mmCIF file of C-alpha atoms in Angstrom:
data_model
loop_
_atom_site.group_PDB
_atom_site.id
_atom_site.type_symbol
_atom_site.label_atom_id
_atom_site.label_comp_id
_atom_site.label_asym_id
_atom_site.label_seq_id
_atom_site.Cartn_x
_atom_site.Cartn_y
_atom_site.Cartn_z
ATOM 1 C CA UNK A 1 181.104 -166.632 98.702
ATOM 2 C CA UNK A 2 179.156 -165.668 101.820
ATOM 3 C CA UNK A 3 181.883 -167.168 103.936
ATOM 4 C CA UNK A 4 184.536 -165.143 102.152
ATOM 5 C CA UNK A 5 182.401 -162.041 102.620
ATOM 6 C CA UNK A 6 182.293 -162.767 106.317
ATOM 7 C CA UNK A 7 186.049 -163.181 106.333
ATOM 8 C CA UNK A 8 186.401 -159.771 104.685
ATOM 9 C CA UNK A 9 183.874 -158.324 107.091
ATOM 10 C CA UNK A 10 185.753 -159.431 110.156
ATOM 11 C CA UNK A 11 189.103 -158.290 108.868
ATOM 12 C CA UNK A 12 187.870 -154.928 107.709
ATOM 13 C CA UNK A 13 185.775 -154.459 110.836
ATOM 14 C CA UNK A 14 188.872 -154.744 112.968
ATOM 15 C CA UNK A 15 190.817 -152.452 110.700
ATOM 16 C CA UNK A 16 187.978 -149.914 110.827
ATOM 17 C CA UNK A 17 188.053 -150.070 114.616
ATOM 18 C CA UNK A 18 191.798 -149.516 114.572
ATOM 19 C CA UNK A 19 191.395 -146.538 112.286
ATOM 20 C CA UNK A 20 188.562 -145.165 114.442
ATOM 21 C CA UNK A 21 190.845 -145.314 117.468
ATOM 22 C CA UNK A 22 193.681 -143.632 115.623
ATOM 23 C CA UNK A 23 191.449 -140.831 114.377
ATOM 24 C CA UNK A 24 189.224 -140.769 117.424
ATOM 25 C CA UNK A 25 186.280 -140.661 115.028
ATOM 26 C CA UNK A 26 183.705 -143.214 114.004
ATOM 27 C CA UNK A 27 184.639 -144.941 110.764
ATOM 28 C CA UNK A 28 182.018 -146.711 108.739
ATOM 29 C CA UNK A 29 182.689 -149.445 106.337
ATOM 30 C CA UNK A 30 180.689 -150.752 103.463
ATOM 31 C CA UNK A 31 179.694 -154.395 103.397
ATOM 32 C CA UNK A 32 182.565 -156.215 101.705
ATOM 33 C CA UNK A 33 182.116 -157.333 98.159
ATOM 34 C CA UNK A 34 183.477 -160.678 97.152
ATOM 35 C CA UNK A 35 183.749 -161.086 93.444
ATOM 36 C CA UNK A 36 185.475 -163.088 90.812
ATOM 37 C CA UNK A 37 186.559 -160.254 88.555
ATOM 38 C CA UNK A 38 188.237 -160.114 85.170
ATOM 39 C CA UNK A 39 191.686 -158.514 85.462
ATOM 40 C CA UNK A 40 190.542 -155.400 83.627
ATOM 41 C CA UNK A 41 187.777 -154.802 86.147
ATOM 42 C CA UNK A 42 190.028 -154.871 89.220
ATOM 43 C CA UNK A 43 191.636 -151.507 88.464
ATOM 44 C CA UNK A 44 188.222 -150.127 87.445
ATOM 45 C CA UNK A 45 187.215 -150.500 91.096
ATOM 46 C CA UNK A 46 189.463 -147.583 91.985
ATOM 47 C CA UNK A 47 188.808 -145.442 88.945
ATOM 48 C CA UNK A 48 190.610 -147.110 86.084
ATOM 49 C CA UNK A 49 194.048 -148.453 85.184
ATOM 50 C CA UNK A 50 195.539 -144.981 84.796
ATOM 51 C CA UNK A 51 194.020 -143.476 87.926
ATOM 52 C CA UNK A 52 196.747 -142.388 90.348
ATOM 53 C CA UNK A 53 196.423 -144.096 93.704
ATOM 54 C CA UNK A 54 198.484 -144.514 96.803
ATOM 55 C CA UNK A 55 198.826 -148.169 97.695
ATOM 56 C CA UNK A 56 200.188 -149.918 100.727
ATOM 57 C CA UNK A 57 200.931 -153.443 99.647
ATOM 58 C CA UNK A 58 201.903 -156.425 101.657
ATOM 59 C CA UNK A 59 202.232 -160.030 100.873
ATOM 60 C CA UNK A 60 200.463 -162.413 103.217
ATOM 61 C CA UNK A 61 202.513 -165.461 104.048
ATOM 62 C CA UNK A 62 201.690 -168.574 106.005
ATOM 63 C CA UNK A 63 198.848 -171.076 105.643
ATOM 64 C CA UNK A 64 196.723 -169.052 103.238
ATOM 65 C CA UNK A 65 199.000 -166.785 101.224
ATOM 66 C CA UNK A 66 197.695 -163.848 99.244
ATOM 67 C CA UNK A 67 198.133 -160.174 98.478
ATOM 68 C CA UNK A 68 196.702 -157.346 100.543
ATOM 69 C CA UNK A 69 196.385 -153.786 99.264
ATOM 70 C CA UNK A 70 195.185 -150.738 101.130
ATOM 71 C CA UNK A 71 194.341 -148.144 98.511
ATOM 72 C CA UNK A 72 193.793 -144.425 99.047
ATOM 73 C CA UNK A 73 193.415 -141.536 96.682
ATOM 74 C CA UNK A 74 196.370 -139.110 96.990
ATOM 75 C CA UNK A 75 193.839 -136.601 98.376
ATOM 76 C CA UNK A 76 192.570 -139.128 100.889
ATOM 77 C CA UNK A 77 196.135 -139.882 101.969
ATOM 78 C CA UNK A 78 196.804 -136.179 102.551
ATOM 79 C CA UNK A 79 193.651 -135.844 104.649
ATOM 80 C CA UNK A 80 194.582 -138.906 106.642
ATOM 81 C CA UNK A 81 198.052 -137.534 107.325
ATOM 82 C CA UNK A 82 196.607 -134.226 108.384
ATOM 83 C CA UNK A 83 194.091 -135.747 110.740
ATOM 84 C CA UNK A 84 196.354 -138.361 112.190
ATOM 85 C CA UNK A 85 199.719 -136.806 112.425
ATOM 86 C CA UNK A 86 198.903 -133.124 112.066
ATOM 87 C CA UNK A 87 201.000 -133.126 108.945
ATOM 88 C CA UNK A 88 199.881 -130.603 106.411
ATOM 89 C CA UNK A 89 201.111 -131.821 103.067
ATOM 90 C CA UNK A 90 202.519 -128.906 101.103
ATOM 91 C CA UNK A 91 203.534 -130.473 97.867
ATOM 92 C CA UNK A 92 200.902 -131.194 95.263
ATOM 93 C CA UNK A 93 202.815 -133.936 93.574
ATOM 94 C CA UNK A 94 204.852 -135.824 96.110
ATOM 95 C CA UNK A 95 205.056 -136.891 99.675
ATOM 96 C CA UNK A 96 208.112 -136.185 101.787
ATOM 97 C CA UNK A 97 210.068 -138.957 103.410
ATOM 98 C CA UNK A 98 208.430 -138.296 106.753
ATOM 99 C CA UNK A 99 204.943 -138.293 105.243
ATOM 100 C CA UNK A 100 205.763 -141.461 103.395
ATOM 101 C CA UNK A 101 206.923 -143.171 106.530
ATOM 102 C CA UNK A 102 203.853 -142.015 108.479
ATOM 103 C CA UNK A 103 201.632 -143.465 105.749
ATOM 104 C CA UNK A 104 203.581 -146.672 105.845
ATOM 105 C CA UNK A 105 203.007 -146.918 109.578
ATOM 106 C CA UNK A 106 199.279 -146.267 109.192
ATOM 107 C CA UNK A 107 199.121 -148.943 106.526
ATOM 108 C CA UNK A 108 201.005 -151.294 108.757
ATOM 109 C CA UNK A 109 198.570 -150.831 111.642
ATOM 110 C CA UNK A 110 195.475 -151.205 109.481
ATOM 111 C CA UNK A 111 196.729 -154.160 107.503
ATOM 112 C CA UNK A 112 198.031 -155.791 110.672
ATOM 113 C CA UNK A 113 194.671 -155.545 112.400
ATOM 114 C CA UNK A 114 192.917 -156.771 109.266
ATOM 115 C CA UNK A 115 195.144 -159.802 109.068
ATOM 116 C CA UNK A 116 195.331 -160.693 112.714
ATOM 117 C CA UNK A 117 191.553 -160.826 112.975
ATOM 118 C CA UNK A 118 191.432 -163.055 109.904
ATOM 119 C CA UNK A 119 194.042 -165.310 111.431
ATOM 120 C CA UNK A 120 192.067 -165.497 114.706
ATOM 121 C CA UNK A 121 188.847 -166.231 112.898
ATOM 122 C CA UNK A 122 190.199 -168.916 110.605
ATOM 123 C CA UNK A 123 192.894 -170.295 112.935
ATOM 124 C CA UNK A 124 195.234 -170.076 109.961
ATOM 125 C CA UNK A 125 198.685 -168.614 110.321
ATOM 126 C CA UNK A 126 198.809 -165.401 108.304
ATOM 127 C CA UNK A 127 201.877 -163.277 108.620
ATOM 128 C CA UNK A 128 202.307 -159.987 106.834
ATOM 129 C CA UNK A 129 205.536 -158.988 105.146
ATOM 130 C CA UNK A 130 206.887 -155.491 105.688
ATOM 131 C CA UNK A 131 204.569 -153.207 103.752
ATOM 132 C CA UNK A 132 205.685 -151.467 100.582
ATOM 133 C CA UNK A 133 204.280 -148.161 99.419
ATOM 134 C CA UNK A 134 203.740 -146.877 95.938
ATOM 135 C CA UNK A 135 201.928 -143.961 94.380
ATOM 136 C CA UNK A 136 201.319 -144.745 90.761
ATOM 137 C CA UNK A 137 198.784 -145.906 88.172
ATOM 138 C CA UNK A 138 196.269 -148.317 89.689
ATOM 139 C CA UNK A 139 196.721 -150.771 86.827
ATOM 140 C CA UNK A 140 200.453 -150.993 87.342
ATOM 141 C CA UNK A 141 200.083 -151.489 91.083
ATOM 142 C CA UNK A 142 197.183 -153.927 91.170
ATOM 143 C CA UNK A 143 198.382 -156.082 88.292
ATOM 144 C CA UNK A 144 201.115 -157.196 90.631
ATOM 145 C CA UNK A 145 198.492 -158.748 92.886
ATOM 146 C CA UNK A 146 197.014 -160.695 89.983
ATOM 147 C CA UNK A 147 200.113 -162.583 88.877
ATOM 148 C CA UNK A 148 199.277 -165.766 90.765
ATOM 149 C CA UNK A 149 195.863 -165.778 89.115
ATOM 150 C CA UNK A 150 197.460 -165.131 85.744
ATOM 151 C CA UNK A 151 198.702 -168.695 85.642
ATOM 152 C CA UNK A 152 195.170 -170.028 85.993
ATOM 153 C CA UNK A 153 192.914 -167.702 84.068
ATOM 154 C CA UNK A 154 191.965 -164.131 83.429
ATOM 155 C CA UNK A 155 189.999 -163.333 86.549
ATOM 156 C CA UNK A 156 190.820 -163.073 90.229
ATOM 157 C CA UNK A 157 188.963 -163.334 93.499
ATOM 158 C CA UNK A 158 188.789 -159.968 95.193
ATOM 159 C CA UNK A 159 187.497 -159.181 98.669
ATOM 160 C CA UNK A 160 186.906 -155.470 98.561
ATOM 161 C CA UNK A 161 185.917 -153.253 101.508
ATOM 162 C CA UNK A 162 185.521 -149.490 101.526
ATOM 163 C CA UNK A 163 185.959 -147.259 104.589
ATOM 164 C CA UNK A 164 183.992 -144.091 104.906
ATOM 165 C CA UNK A 165 184.538 -141.492 107.556
ATOM 166 C CA UNK A 166 181.222 -139.661 107.774
ATOM 167 C CA UNK A 167 181.560 -136.377 105.923
ATOM 168 C CA UNK A 168 185.295 -136.201 105.646
ATOM 169 C CA UNK A 169 185.795 -138.432 102.687
ATOM 170 C CA UNK A 170 188.772 -140.270 104.110
ATOM 171 C CA UNK A 171 187.984 -143.199 101.950
ATOM 172 C CA UNK A 172 190.193 -146.167 101.607
ATOM 173 C CA UNK A 173 189.766 -149.579 100.123
ATOM 174 C CA UNK A 174 191.097 -152.901 101.263
ATOM 175 C CA UNK A 175 191.692 -155.396 98.504
ATOM 176 C CA UNK A 176 192.474 -158.901 99.634
ATOM 177 C CA UNK A 177 193.417 -161.191 96.767
ATOM 178 C CA UNK A 178 193.989 -164.654 98.240
ATOM 179 C CA UNK A 179 196.168 -166.909 96.098
ATOM 180 C CA UNK A 180 194.110 -169.452 94.150
ATOM 181 C CA UNK A 181 195.283 -172.309 96.366
ATOM 182 C CA UNK A 182 194.245 -170.476 99.526
ATOM 183 C CA UNK A 183 190.485 -170.780 98.993
ATOM 184 C CA UNK A 184 190.377 -174.421 99.943
ATOM 185 C CA UNK A 185 192.346 -173.760 103.088
ATOM 186 C CA UNK A 186 190.108 -170.872 104.119
ATOM 187 C CA UNK A 187 186.967 -172.900 103.433
ATOM 188 C CA UNK A 188 188.295 -175.939 105.215
ATOM 189 C CA UNK A 189 189.387 -173.849 108.193
ATOM 190 C CA UNK A 190 185.867 -172.472 108.439
ATOM 191 C CA UNK A 191 184.279 -175.890 108.078
ATOM 192 C CA UNK A 192 182.548 -175.187 104.803
ATOM 193 C CA UNK A 193 181.867 -178.249 102.682
ATOM 194 C CA UNK A 194 183.687 -178.041 99.374
ATOM 195 C CA UNK A 195 181.022 -179.570 97.148
ATOM 196 C CA UNK A 196 179.867 -176.459 95.316
ATOM 197 C CA UNK A 197 181.531 -173.502 93.647
ATOM 198 C CA UNK B 1 188.919 -129.061 61.947
ATOM 199 C CA UNK B 2 190.519 -131.642 64.137
ATOM 200 C CA UNK B 3 189.798 -135.173 63.166
ATOM 201 C CA UNK B 4 188.873 -137.595 65.863
ATOM 202 C CA UNK B 5 191.697 -140.087 66.079
ATOM 203 C CA UNK B 6 190.893 -143.729 66.177
ATOM 204 C CA UNK B 7 192.238 -145.496 69.250
ATOM 205 C CA UNK B 8 192.481 -149.236 69.628
ATOM 206 C CA UNK B 9 192.693 -150.218 73.299
ATOM 207 C CA UNK B 10 194.468 -153.337 74.408
ATOM 208 C CA UNK B 11 193.628 -154.722 77.838
ATOM 209 C CA UNK B 12 195.767 -156.700 80.225
ATOM 210 C CA UNK B 13 196.733 -160.108 78.815
ATOM 211 C CA UNK B 14 195.367 -159.130 75.429
ATOM 212 C CA UNK B 15 196.684 -158.248 71.981
ATOM 213 C CA UNK B 16 195.400 -156.441 68.918
ATOM 214 C CA UNK B 17 196.475 -154.730 65.703
ATOM 215 C CA UNK B 18 195.692 -151.458 63.942
ATOM 216 C CA UNK B 19 196.056 -150.462 60.282
ATOM 217 C CA UNK B 20 196.337 -147.242 58.289
ATOM 218 C CA UNK B 21 195.842 -144.562 60.940
ATOM 219 C CA UNK B 22 195.253 -144.042 64.640
ATOM 220 C CA UNK B 23 196.763 -145.108 67.918
ATOM 221 C CA UNK B 24 197.021 -148.433 69.654
ATOM 222 C CA UNK B 25 197.202 -148.101 73.428
ATOM 223 C CA UNK B 26 197.510 -150.012 76.658
ATOM 224 C CA UNK B 27 197.284 -148.473 80.128
ATOM 225 C CA UNK B 28 198.836 -149.080 83.516
ATOM 226 C CA UNK B 29 201.758 -151.363 82.684
ATOM 227 C CA UNK B 30 203.631 -152.352 85.820
ATOM 228 C CA UNK B 31 205.568 -155.590 85.679
ATOM 229 C CA UNK B 32 203.670 -156.334 82.467
ATOM 230 C CA UNK B 33 205.379 -155.554 79.170
ATOM 231 C CA UNK B 34 203.794 -153.667 76.288
ATOM 232 C CA UNK B 35 205.385 -155.151 73.182
ATOM 233 C CA UNK B 36 204.759 -153.443 69.852
ATOM 234 C CA UNK B 37 205.487 -154.642 66.325
ATOM 235 C CA UNK B 38 205.372 -152.227 63.418
ATOM 236 C CA UNK B 39 205.520 -152.411 59.633
ATOM 237 C CA UNK B 40 206.317 -148.844 58.481
ATOM 238 C CA UNK B 41 205.363 -149.365 54.842
ATOM 239 C CA UNK B 42 202.076 -151.146 55.415
ATOM 240 C CA UNK B 43 201.379 -148.733 58.297
ATOM 241 C CA UNK B 44 200.355 -151.607 60.432
ATOM 242 C CA UNK B 45 201.005 -151.947 64.158
ATOM 243 C CA UNK B 46 200.377 -154.598 66.757
ATOM 244 C CA UNK B 47 200.488 -154.455 70.543
ATOM 245 C CA UNK B 48 200.520 -157.188 73.171
ATOM 246 C CA UNK B 49 200.079 -156.562 76.920
ATOM 247 C CA UNK B 50 202.193 -159.431 78.240
ATOM 248 C CA UNK B 51 201.734 -160.439 81.860
ATOM 249 C CA UNK B 52 203.953 -163.473 82.436
ATOM 250 C CA UNK B 53 207.216 -164.677 80.889
ATOM 251 C CA UNK B 54 206.385 -168.209 79.863
ATOM 252 C CA UNK B 55 203.350 -170.364 79.148
ATOM 253 C CA UNK B 56 205.059 -173.420 80.645
ATOM 254 C CA UNK B 57 203.772 -172.296 84.061
ATOM 255 C CA UNK B 58 200.199 -172.015 82.792
ATOM 256 C CA UNK B 59 197.625 -174.095 84.633
ATOM 257 C CA UNK B 60 194.557 -172.724 82.905
ATOM 258 C CA UNK B 61 192.284 -174.875 80.796
ATOM 259 C CA UNK B 62 192.344 -172.914 77.589
ATOM 260 C CA UNK B 63 195.599 -171.056 77.148
ATOM 261 C CA UNK B 64 195.321 -167.294 76.669
ATOM 262 C CA UNK B 65 198.219 -166.843 74.246
ATOM 263 C CA UNK B 66 198.245 -163.054 74.692
ATOM 264 C CA UNK B 67 199.230 -163.394 78.331
ATOM 265 C CA UNK B 68 202.618 -165.067 78.009
ATOM 266 C CA UNK B 69 205.666 -163.583 76.277
ATOM 267 C CA UNK B 70 206.623 -166.842 74.577
ATOM 268 C CA UNK B 71 203.215 -167.253 72.951
ATOM 269 C CA UNK B 72 202.134 -163.610 72.531
ATOM 270 C CA UNK B 73 205.067 -162.467 70.392
ATOM 271 C CA UNK B 74 204.634 -165.149 67.676
ATOM 272 C CA UNK B 75 200.837 -164.765 67.783
ATOM 273 C CA UNK B 76 201.054 -161.003 67.303
ATOM 274 C CA UNK B 77 203.500 -161.452 64.425
ATOM 275 C CA UNK B 78 201.215 -164.016 62.828
ATOM 276 C CA UNK B 79 198.239 -161.684 63.057
ATOM 277 C CA UNK B 80 200.182 -158.878 61.362
ATOM 278 C CA UNK B 81 201.482 -161.135 58.602
ATOM 279 C CA UNK B 82 198.056 -162.543 57.855
ATOM 280 C CA UNK B 83 196.766 -158.979 57.529
ATOM 281 C CA UNK B 84 199.403 -158.187 54.941
ATOM 282 C CA UNK B 85 202.470 -156.991 56.827
ATOM 283 C CA UNK B 86 205.905 -158.027 55.563
ATOM 284 C CA UNK B 87 208.116 -159.834 58.033
ATOM 285 C CA UNK B 88 211.258 -158.258 56.570
ATOM 286 C CA UNK B 89 210.049 -154.797 57.511
ATOM 287 C CA UNK B 90 208.722 -155.512 60.972
ATOM 288 C CA UNK B 91 210.455 -153.840 63.883
ATOM 289 C CA UNK B 92 209.755 -153.982 67.605
ATOM 290 C CA UNK B 93 209.639 -151.510 70.480
ATOM 291 C CA UNK B 94 208.654 -152.249 74.035
ATOM 292 C CA UNK B 95 208.080 -150.723 77.450
ATOM 293 C CA UNK B 96 207.165 -151.831 80.959
ATOM 294 C CA UNK B 97 208.618 -154.676 82.982
ATOM 295 C CA UNK B 98 209.135 -152.653 86.113
ATOM 296 C CA UNK B 99 209.411 -153.856 89.685
ATOM 297 C CA UNK B 100 206.625 -151.973 91.386
ATOM 298 C CA UNK B 101 207.560 -153.160 94.844
ATOM 299 C CA UNK B 102 210.881 -154.146 96.261
ATOM 300 C CA UNK B 103 211.308 -156.397 99.235
ATOM 301 C CA UNK B 104 214.285 -158.048 100.741
ATOM 302 C CA UNK B 105 214.577 -161.805 100.655
ATOM 303 C CA UNK B 106 211.438 -162.844 98.820
ATOM 304 C CA UNK B 107 210.685 -165.171 95.987
ATOM 305 C CA UNK B 108 211.323 -165.166 92.297
ATOM 306 C CA UNK B 109 207.873 -163.849 91.425
ATOM 307 C CA UNK B 110 209.070 -160.405 92.418
ATOM 308 C CA UNK B 111 211.425 -160.383 89.477
ATOM 309 C CA UNK B 112 208.554 -160.970 87.096
ATOM 310 C CA UNK B 113 209.040 -157.601 85.350
ATOM 311 C CA UNK B 114 212.653 -158.169 84.286
ATOM 312 C CA UNK B 115 211.819 -161.765 83.375
ATOM 313 C CA UNK B 116 208.999 -160.584 81.125
ATOM 314 C CA UNK B 117 211.452 -158.265 79.374
ATOM 315 C CA UNK B 118 214.049 -161.012 78.936
ATOM 316 C CA UNK B 119 211.498 -163.446 77.609
ATOM 317 C CA UNK B 120 210.169 -160.920 75.043
ATOM 318 C CA UNK B 121 213.723 -160.242 73.850
ATOM 319 C CA UNK B 122 214.494 -163.923 73.489
ATOM 320 C CA UNK B 123 211.389 -164.478 71.425
ATOM 321 C CA UNK B 124 212.110 -161.459 69.216
ATOM 322 C CA UNK B 125 215.623 -162.621 68.460
ATOM 323 C CA UNK B 126 214.360 -166.148 67.741
ATOM 324 C CA UNK B 127 211.923 -164.686 65.242
ATOM 325 C CA UNK B 128 214.593 -162.389 63.788
ATOM 326 C CA UNK B 129 212.767 -159.160 64.630
ATOM 327 C CA UNK B 130 215.007 -156.206 65.474
ATOM 328 C CA UNK B 131 214.253 -154.398 68.733
ATOM 329 C CA UNK B 132 214.599 -150.699 67.890
ATOM 330 C CA UNK B 133 213.982 -149.200 71.303
ATOM 331 C CA UNK B 134 212.850 -150.028 74.812
ATOM 332 C CA UNK B 135 211.919 -148.238 77.993
ATOM 333 C CA UNK B 136 211.875 -150.982 80.572
ATOM 334 C CA UNK B 137 212.646 -151.558 84.236
ATOM 335 C CA UNK B 138 212.443 -149.047 87.047
ATOM 336 C CA UNK B 139 209.775 -149.102 89.728
ATOM 337 C CA UNK B 140 206.962 -147.160 88.130
ATOM 338 C CA UNK B 141 203.948 -147.706 85.912
ATOM 339 C CA UNK B 142 203.597 -146.742 82.281
ATOM 340 C CA UNK B 143 200.867 -146.128 79.741
ATOM 341 C CA UNK B 144 201.968 -146.533 76.147
ATOM 342 C CA UNK B 145 200.578 -145.792 72.725
ATOM 343 C CA UNK B 146 201.980 -146.385 69.274
ATOM 344 C CA UNK B 147 201.145 -144.034 66.438
ATOM 345 C CA UNK B 148 200.266 -146.219 63.492
ATOM 346 C CA UNK B 149 201.310 -143.591 60.952
ATOM 347 C CA UNK B 150 204.740 -142.723 62.334
ATOM 348 C CA UNK B 151 205.655 -145.750 64.411
ATOM 349 C CA UNK B 152 206.480 -143.473 67.326
ATOM 350 C CA UNK B 153 205.908 -145.052 70.725
ATOM 351 C CA UNK B 154 204.683 -142.606 73.380
ATOM 352 C CA UNK B 155 205.297 -143.575 76.983
ATOM 353 C CA UNK B 156 203.570 -141.779 79.818
ATOM 354 C CA UNK B 157 204.447 -142.217 83.473
ATOM 355 C CA UNK B 158 203.528 -140.389 86.655
ATOM 356 C CA UNK B 159 207.085 -139.534 87.598
ATOM 357 C CA UNK B 160 208.691 -138.930 84.231
ATOM 358 C CA UNK B 161 206.001 -137.393 82.080
ATOM 359 C CA UNK B 162 205.866 -138.260 78.388
ATOM 360 C CA UNK B 163 208.682 -139.879 76.496
ATOM 361 C CA UNK B 164 208.934 -140.723 72.803
ATOM 362 C CA UNK B 165 210.720 -143.705 71.360
#
């Protein structure tokens, strides 16, 4: 577990640095949490299954496949757009095509830096797919990331890191849900003996 | 005076039933399917939050029957019948099975929503249960609740508001 926490730490640290550069502001991040969580509890992490979130999702392919989500509140996404691109979001309900595409690009940069540092650290090939965006109920979005675990049980491994920008509340969360068969590869790559759970 | 309505909540990969009065609800359905069975005379309703189409892919030690369409539908029916529902009266409604994300050129797992829907339908027709209504597909999430007294299925989504089936 400590090793996985370190993996999350390194990935999120790089992503935080990337975000700091983009915003030209220091971005803090919380220490990652690595947990085996029941499905129900995954969506609770962002406020419940019905809570509306904006999610940038990409599938990680390569040696250690998994699912990566960058989750923002709709408010947080608006603030991020404003700060980053000078876009003032007018609509309460929806994002325009341009706003959507700017968010997609931000997600791409953050997720890319998260993944590339993980790949460097573990020497495993990890390639991201093109990110997909959705603004919807957290349960509906995150359940997609749990399907691989669904075949094995009712809980999933989640590496969860929160970003905090000092007073501005641009908070986002990275959820990395490695596929069940990826643990061994990550552990092996990091030289951790596989004799305990 | 407004009476507090009883609500039975069904989690992901879970199933439950309700009798007499109240609502049975599940939240945040994406590619999962919310399948409901209802006996209008006995005022008895059941709901399963189905996650995967078939238990043949299961690799877990102890099978969670509520998780797979092929095992959840018969199990839910059985639970209703053993509580006094009549199979001849039971009707089904369902919602969910969306594709939350669309990518080009990726694997079969992305079609999990439509496959969940198909698998539920197959099982219903095998068991001889008529499917009265469905609100499935699309690319958005749904929260559903069935009113045990009327059998009306309420479907709430971010984009489309509230719909009744």
